[in-house]
């Protein structure tokens, strides 16, 4: 079996890297037809590259982000196309990040791109059943067009490491791009509530709400947060291994309730106990007090209480960490996800 992995995708983005690696680990030959050129040049570059390999593959997978690439793919080939939608442009940019009003021309444009790209594909990949339900309702698509392929994490990059925490304080880790669904403001407010409990936070990353978050921390005079702008992906494992607890997402947006983010799988893969917001999506794979600790939606107070619960209960902390890592090993590695994707291809 030979797959053409096609589009404007970034090879280093975890979703693409994991699926390509997983396919190769399951004896699927992957030919990459990819460009990182900008503007109209990227279309001509893909056309030229595809011409050289058009007879060499059985199925095409359009990598994330691939919204416009699906249109080109359908023009170039009559072979089956799998579109790794992964997320909705309309949902991400309009509903979650609120870049424009829902009734604006820009909103309609993003909705139309989502709709057309899904219509042109033979099969659409998404990361949760909650996300699939959203696509079916929003874009009027049939359920049998979708397959759930979870996000997972690369077990050769993110893995448990024995790193001694040199701090005397209980260390809480978060990394992200400060988009609304992550709810970083809840973490800052929880940190304020825990100042007197020897709890320290590492918050790694920058992004959309970063300035707002830094101002919030300043206004609250929070003194137990270390803001760290950038850490290479290969080093994240060390930071998570130093931590006593890793945090997921806590945003009060609809998208936050539909996704299971990269950082949650990465935390499971690192062998660190995880606290995240309770959602239908998260409950697709996780069980409270078995392999995760759930906190209430939109409650920094409950997040603070859950951090203290793990701080004060070594047995629970070890249980959640061990079960979480075993869950990852048995379900979310590239090889396991690649095997599931291979089955999707075989059943087209």
XYZ file of C-alpha atoms in Angstrom:
348
model
C 0.000 0.000 0.000
C 1.297 3.448 -0.953
C -0.118 6.745 0.314
C 0.478 10.225 -1.069
C 0.590 12.677 1.847
C -0.398 15.903 0.135
C -0.686 19.613 0.817
C 0.649 22.736 2.468
C 1.101 21.033 5.826
C 4.010 21.486 8.224
C 5.928 18.205 8.587
C 6.937 19.145 12.145
C 3.408 19.766 13.397
C 2.617 16.913 15.755
C -0.593 15.754 14.020
C 1.162 15.287 10.657
C 4.364 13.878 12.124
C 2.495 11.281 14.200
C 0.247 10.049 11.371
C 3.067 9.832 8.822
C 5.293 8.052 11.317
C 2.482 5.713 12.347
C 1.723 4.727 8.768
C 5.387 3.957 8.104
C 5.564 1.864 11.281
C 2.693 -0.203 9.859
C 4.486 -0.925 6.569
C 2.644 1.710 4.557
C 4.816 3.496 2.011
C 4.325 7.267 2.315
C 5.213 9.593 -0.552
C 5.141 13.211 0.563
C 3.922 15.763 -1.966
C 4.292 18.893 0.112
C 5.211 22.569 -0.246
C 5.827 25.420 2.180
C 5.820 28.124 -0.489
C 3.417 31.041 -0.043
C 0.769 32.620 -2.235
C -0.115 31.297 -5.663
C 3.367 29.752 -6.006
C 2.416 26.983 -3.578
C -0.307 25.709 -5.937
C 2.029 25.531 -8.936
C 4.685 23.843 -6.801
C 2.247 21.109 -5.728
C 0.989 20.614 -9.282
C 4.567 20.160 -10.489
C 5.495 17.756 -7.677
C 2.321 15.712 -8.071
C 2.919 15.246 -11.793
C 6.061 13.261 -10.932
C 4.333 10.814 -8.567
C 0.715 10.655 -9.779
C 0.964 6.987 -10.791
C 2.910 5.833 -7.746
C 0.264 5.853 -4.970
C -3.073 4.243 -4.139
C -4.725 6.797 -1.855
C -4.161 10.470 -1.093
C -4.222 11.951 2.418
C -4.437 15.730 2.632
C -2.470 16.801 5.716
C -3.452 19.441 8.246
C -4.109 22.265 7.533
C -5.495 21.198 4.187
C -8.661 23.172 3.543
C -7.633 24.769 0.234
C -5.369 21.817 -0.634
C -8.379 19.473 -0.878
C -9.778 21.509 -3.771
C -6.478 21.214 -5.642
C -6.218 17.523 -4.741
C -9.616 16.764 -6.245
C -8.594 18.615 -9.412
C -5.381 16.586 -9.673
C -6.612 13.055 -8.988
C -9.644 10.791 -9.244
C -8.209 8.504 -6.561
C -9.750 8.351 -3.090
C -8.955 11.343 -0.880
C -8.800 11.278 2.913
C -8.979 14.782 4.382
C -7.463 15.208 7.832
C -9.693 18.147 8.737
C -8.600 17.922 12.394
C -10.384 21.179 13.174
C -12.788 23.647 11.563
C -11.519 27.004 10.300
C -14.912 28.553 10.990
C -14.999 27.147 14.520
C -11.392 28.057 15.335
C -11.203 31.562 13.893
C -14.778 32.834 14.217
C -16.433 31.030 17.132
C -13.398 30.364 19.336
C -10.907 33.156 18.606
C -13.613 35.644 17.526
C -11.558 37.148 14.709
C -14.765 38.373 13.071
C -18.522 38.536 13.605
C -20.523 35.368 12.908
C -22.545 37.121 10.192
C -19.557 38.722 8.432
C -18.233 37.954 4.955
C -15.099 36.514 6.545
C -17.181 34.125 8.660
C -19.069 32.917 5.572
C -15.773 32.470 3.718
C -14.346 30.228 6.454
C -17.598 28.268 6.701
C -17.594 27.764 2.928
C -13.974 26.535 2.903
C -14.831 23.969 5.596
C -17.964 22.890 3.735
C -16.391 22.543 0.273
C -13.256 20.745 1.497
C -15.375 18.206 3.390
C -17.703 17.676 0.416
C -14.810 16.967 -1.946
C -13.158 14.338 0.288
C -14.119 10.659 0.381
C -13.329 10.379 4.079
C -12.770 12.999 6.804
C -10.592 12.504 9.871
C -11.363 14.222 13.180
C -10.030 13.738 16.685
C -13.169 13.170 18.784
C -16.766 12.011 18.373
C -17.854 15.376 19.793
C -15.985 17.066 16.961
C -17.617 14.751 14.415
C -21.066 15.648 15.810
C -20.239 19.346 15.352
C -19.190 18.872 11.707
C -22.305 16.826 10.912
C -24.591 19.487 12.383
C -22.751 22.568 11.087
C -21.957 21.411 7.547
C -24.877 18.977 6.989
C -22.653 15.962 6.327
C -23.321 12.234 6.694
C -21.862 10.406 9.674
C -20.408 7.596 7.557
C -18.061 10.090 5.927
C -16.106 10.507 9.184
C -13.538 8.520 11.118
C -12.160 9.322 14.547
C -8.370 9.246 14.710
C -7.176 10.483 18.093
C -4.298 12.949 18.427
C -1.772 10.954 20.437
C 1.845 11.899 21.011
C 5.250 10.833 19.709
C 6.576 8.351 22.248
C 10.145 8.803 20.999
C 10.102 12.520 21.868
C 7.742 12.810 24.845
C 8.408 10.079 27.383
C 8.914 9.662 31.124
C 12.268 10.884 32.358
C 13.738 10.725 35.810
C 14.314 14.418 36.480
C 14.807 15.547 40.057
C 12.670 18.535 41.021
C 15.146 20.833 42.747
C 12.314 23.011 44.055
C 10.864 22.471 47.479
C 7.482 23.546 46.178
C 4.794 21.491 44.429
C 5.340 22.211 40.732
C 2.457 22.585 38.251
C 3.158 22.611 34.493
C 1.260 24.125 31.564
C 2.332 24.765 27.978
C 0.301 26.203 25.130
C -0.312 28.938 22.593
C -2.647 31.019 24.781
C -5.712 30.535 22.584
C -9.139 31.009 24.225
C -9.988 27.296 24.500
C -6.989 26.807 26.811
C -8.449 29.093 29.495
C -5.069 30.236 30.831
C -6.807 32.909 32.915
C -8.268 30.122 35.086
C -4.750 28.846 35.744
C -3.555 32.310 36.784
C -6.501 32.751 39.157
C -5.944 29.272 40.601
C -2.283 30.138 41.141
C -3.318 33.198 43.131
C -5.508 31.045 45.366
C -2.582 28.683 45.997
C 0.119 31.230 46.848
C 0.171 30.219 50.515
C 0.295 26.465 49.830
C 3.844 26.103 48.478
C 2.589 25.580 44.929
C 4.561 26.965 41.984
C 3.524 27.157 38.309
C 5.519 26.979 35.082
C 3.476 28.481 32.221
C 5.255 28.000 28.900
C 4.402 29.647 25.577
C 3.023 32.784 23.964
C 0.062 33.579 21.739
C -3.254 35.352 21.267
C -4.171 36.094 24.898
C -0.601 36.319 26.259
C -0.590 40.088 26.964
C -3.996 39.863 28.587
C -2.817 36.985 30.775
C 0.357 38.794 31.834
C -1.709 41.858 32.750
C -4.099 39.684 34.768
C -1.181 38.173 36.682
C 0.209 41.652 37.325
C -3.156 43.046 38.438
C -3.620 40.128 40.851
C -0.002 40.442 42.066
C 0.537 36.723 41.535
C 4.019 35.735 42.726
C 4.091 31.954 42.170
C 4.099 31.766 38.349
C 7.151 31.436 36.127
C 6.258 32.658 32.631
C 8.585 30.961 30.138
C 8.227 32.267 26.573
C 9.669 29.413 24.554
C 10.895 25.856 25.021
C 11.928 23.646 22.063
C 9.485 20.786 21.599
C 12.222 18.250 22.269
C 12.786 19.818 25.709
C 9.152 19.837 26.831
C 9.458 16.329 28.195
C 12.072 17.491 30.703
C 9.817 20.264 31.989
C 6.871 17.896 32.338
C 8.998 15.291 34.102
C 10.064 17.897 36.669
C 6.429 18.724 37.384
C 4.210 17.146 40.007
C 1.079 17.869 37.922
C 0.429 18.799 34.267
C -2.575 20.855 33.216
C -4.873 20.412 30.198
C -7.425 22.999 29.064
C -10.028 25.079 30.910
C -11.542 27.430 28.328
C -15.195 28.436 28.413
C -15.759 27.966 24.669
C -17.714 25.400 22.703
C -14.566 24.254 20.918
C -12.882 23.543 24.258
C -15.661 21.049 24.949
C -15.143 19.230 21.637
C -11.382 18.664 21.537
C -8.708 16.713 23.383
C -5.592 18.856 22.939
C -2.034 17.777 22.137
C -0.842 18.850 25.563
C -3.093 16.337 27.306
C -1.688 13.391 25.351
C 1.818 14.760 25.894
C 1.229 14.890 29.637
C -0.023 11.295 29.653
C 3.032 10.259 27.619
C 5.370 11.966 30.094
C 4.026 9.917 32.990
C 2.803 13.002 34.830
C -0.649 13.131 36.478
C -3.084 15.359 34.579
C -5.844 17.758 35.590
C -8.184 19.041 32.880
C -11.699 20.373 32.446
C -14.455 17.758 32.381
C -15.994 17.574 28.902
C -17.774 14.988 26.777
C -14.713 14.855 24.509
C -12.303 14.210 27.383
C -14.603 11.520 28.780
C -14.342 9.647 25.457
C -10.919 8.416 26.599
C -10.440 9.416 30.259
C -11.961 8.391 33.575
C -11.973 10.646 36.619
C -9.621 9.636 39.454
C -8.425 6.660 37.428
C -6.199 8.230 34.766
C -7.046 11.940 35.124
C -8.499 14.391 37.606
C -11.400 16.369 36.162
C -12.296 19.838 37.359
C -15.498 21.793 36.850
C -15.913 23.951 33.781
C -15.094 27.637 34.257
C -13.985 27.305 37.889
C -10.518 28.417 38.936
C -11.514 27.602 42.505
C -12.202 23.975 41.653
C -8.933 23.800 39.694
C -7.087 25.029 42.774
C -8.864 22.424 44.903
C -7.942 19.617 42.499
C -4.275 20.683 42.543
C -4.333 20.580 46.352
C -6.053 17.190 46.268
C -3.175 15.723 44.258
C -0.595 17.590 46.336
C -1.962 16.079 49.531
C -2.588 12.557 48.248
C 0.520 10.765 47.004
C -1.345 7.518 46.349
C -3.918 9.216 44.121
C -1.200 11.141 42.317
C 0.790 7.970 41.600
C -2.336 6.061 40.547
C -3.469 8.741 38.073
C 0.043 9.089 36.643
C 0.615 5.333 36.210
C -2.814 4.629 34.742
C -2.549 7.652 32.453
C 0.800 6.502 31.085
C -0.453 2.941 30.574
C -3.510 4.310 28.769
C -1.208 6.249 26.456
C 1.102 3.305 25.754
C -1.807 1.027 24.890
C -3.836 3.444 22.773
C -2.189 6.672 21.640
C 1.287 5.979 20.224
C 2.048 6.689 16.532
C 2.165 2.972 15.729
C -1.284 2.311 17.218
C -2.861 5.363 15.550
C -1.139 4.467 12.265
C -2.665 0.987 12.447
C -6.128 2.517 12.822
C -5.531 4.882 9.920
C -4.314 1.981 7.775
C -7.639 0.221 8.444
C -9.500 3.346 7.337
C -7.536 3.315 4.075
C -8.145 -0.387 3.503
C -11.899 0.078 4.004
C -12.330 2.978 1.569
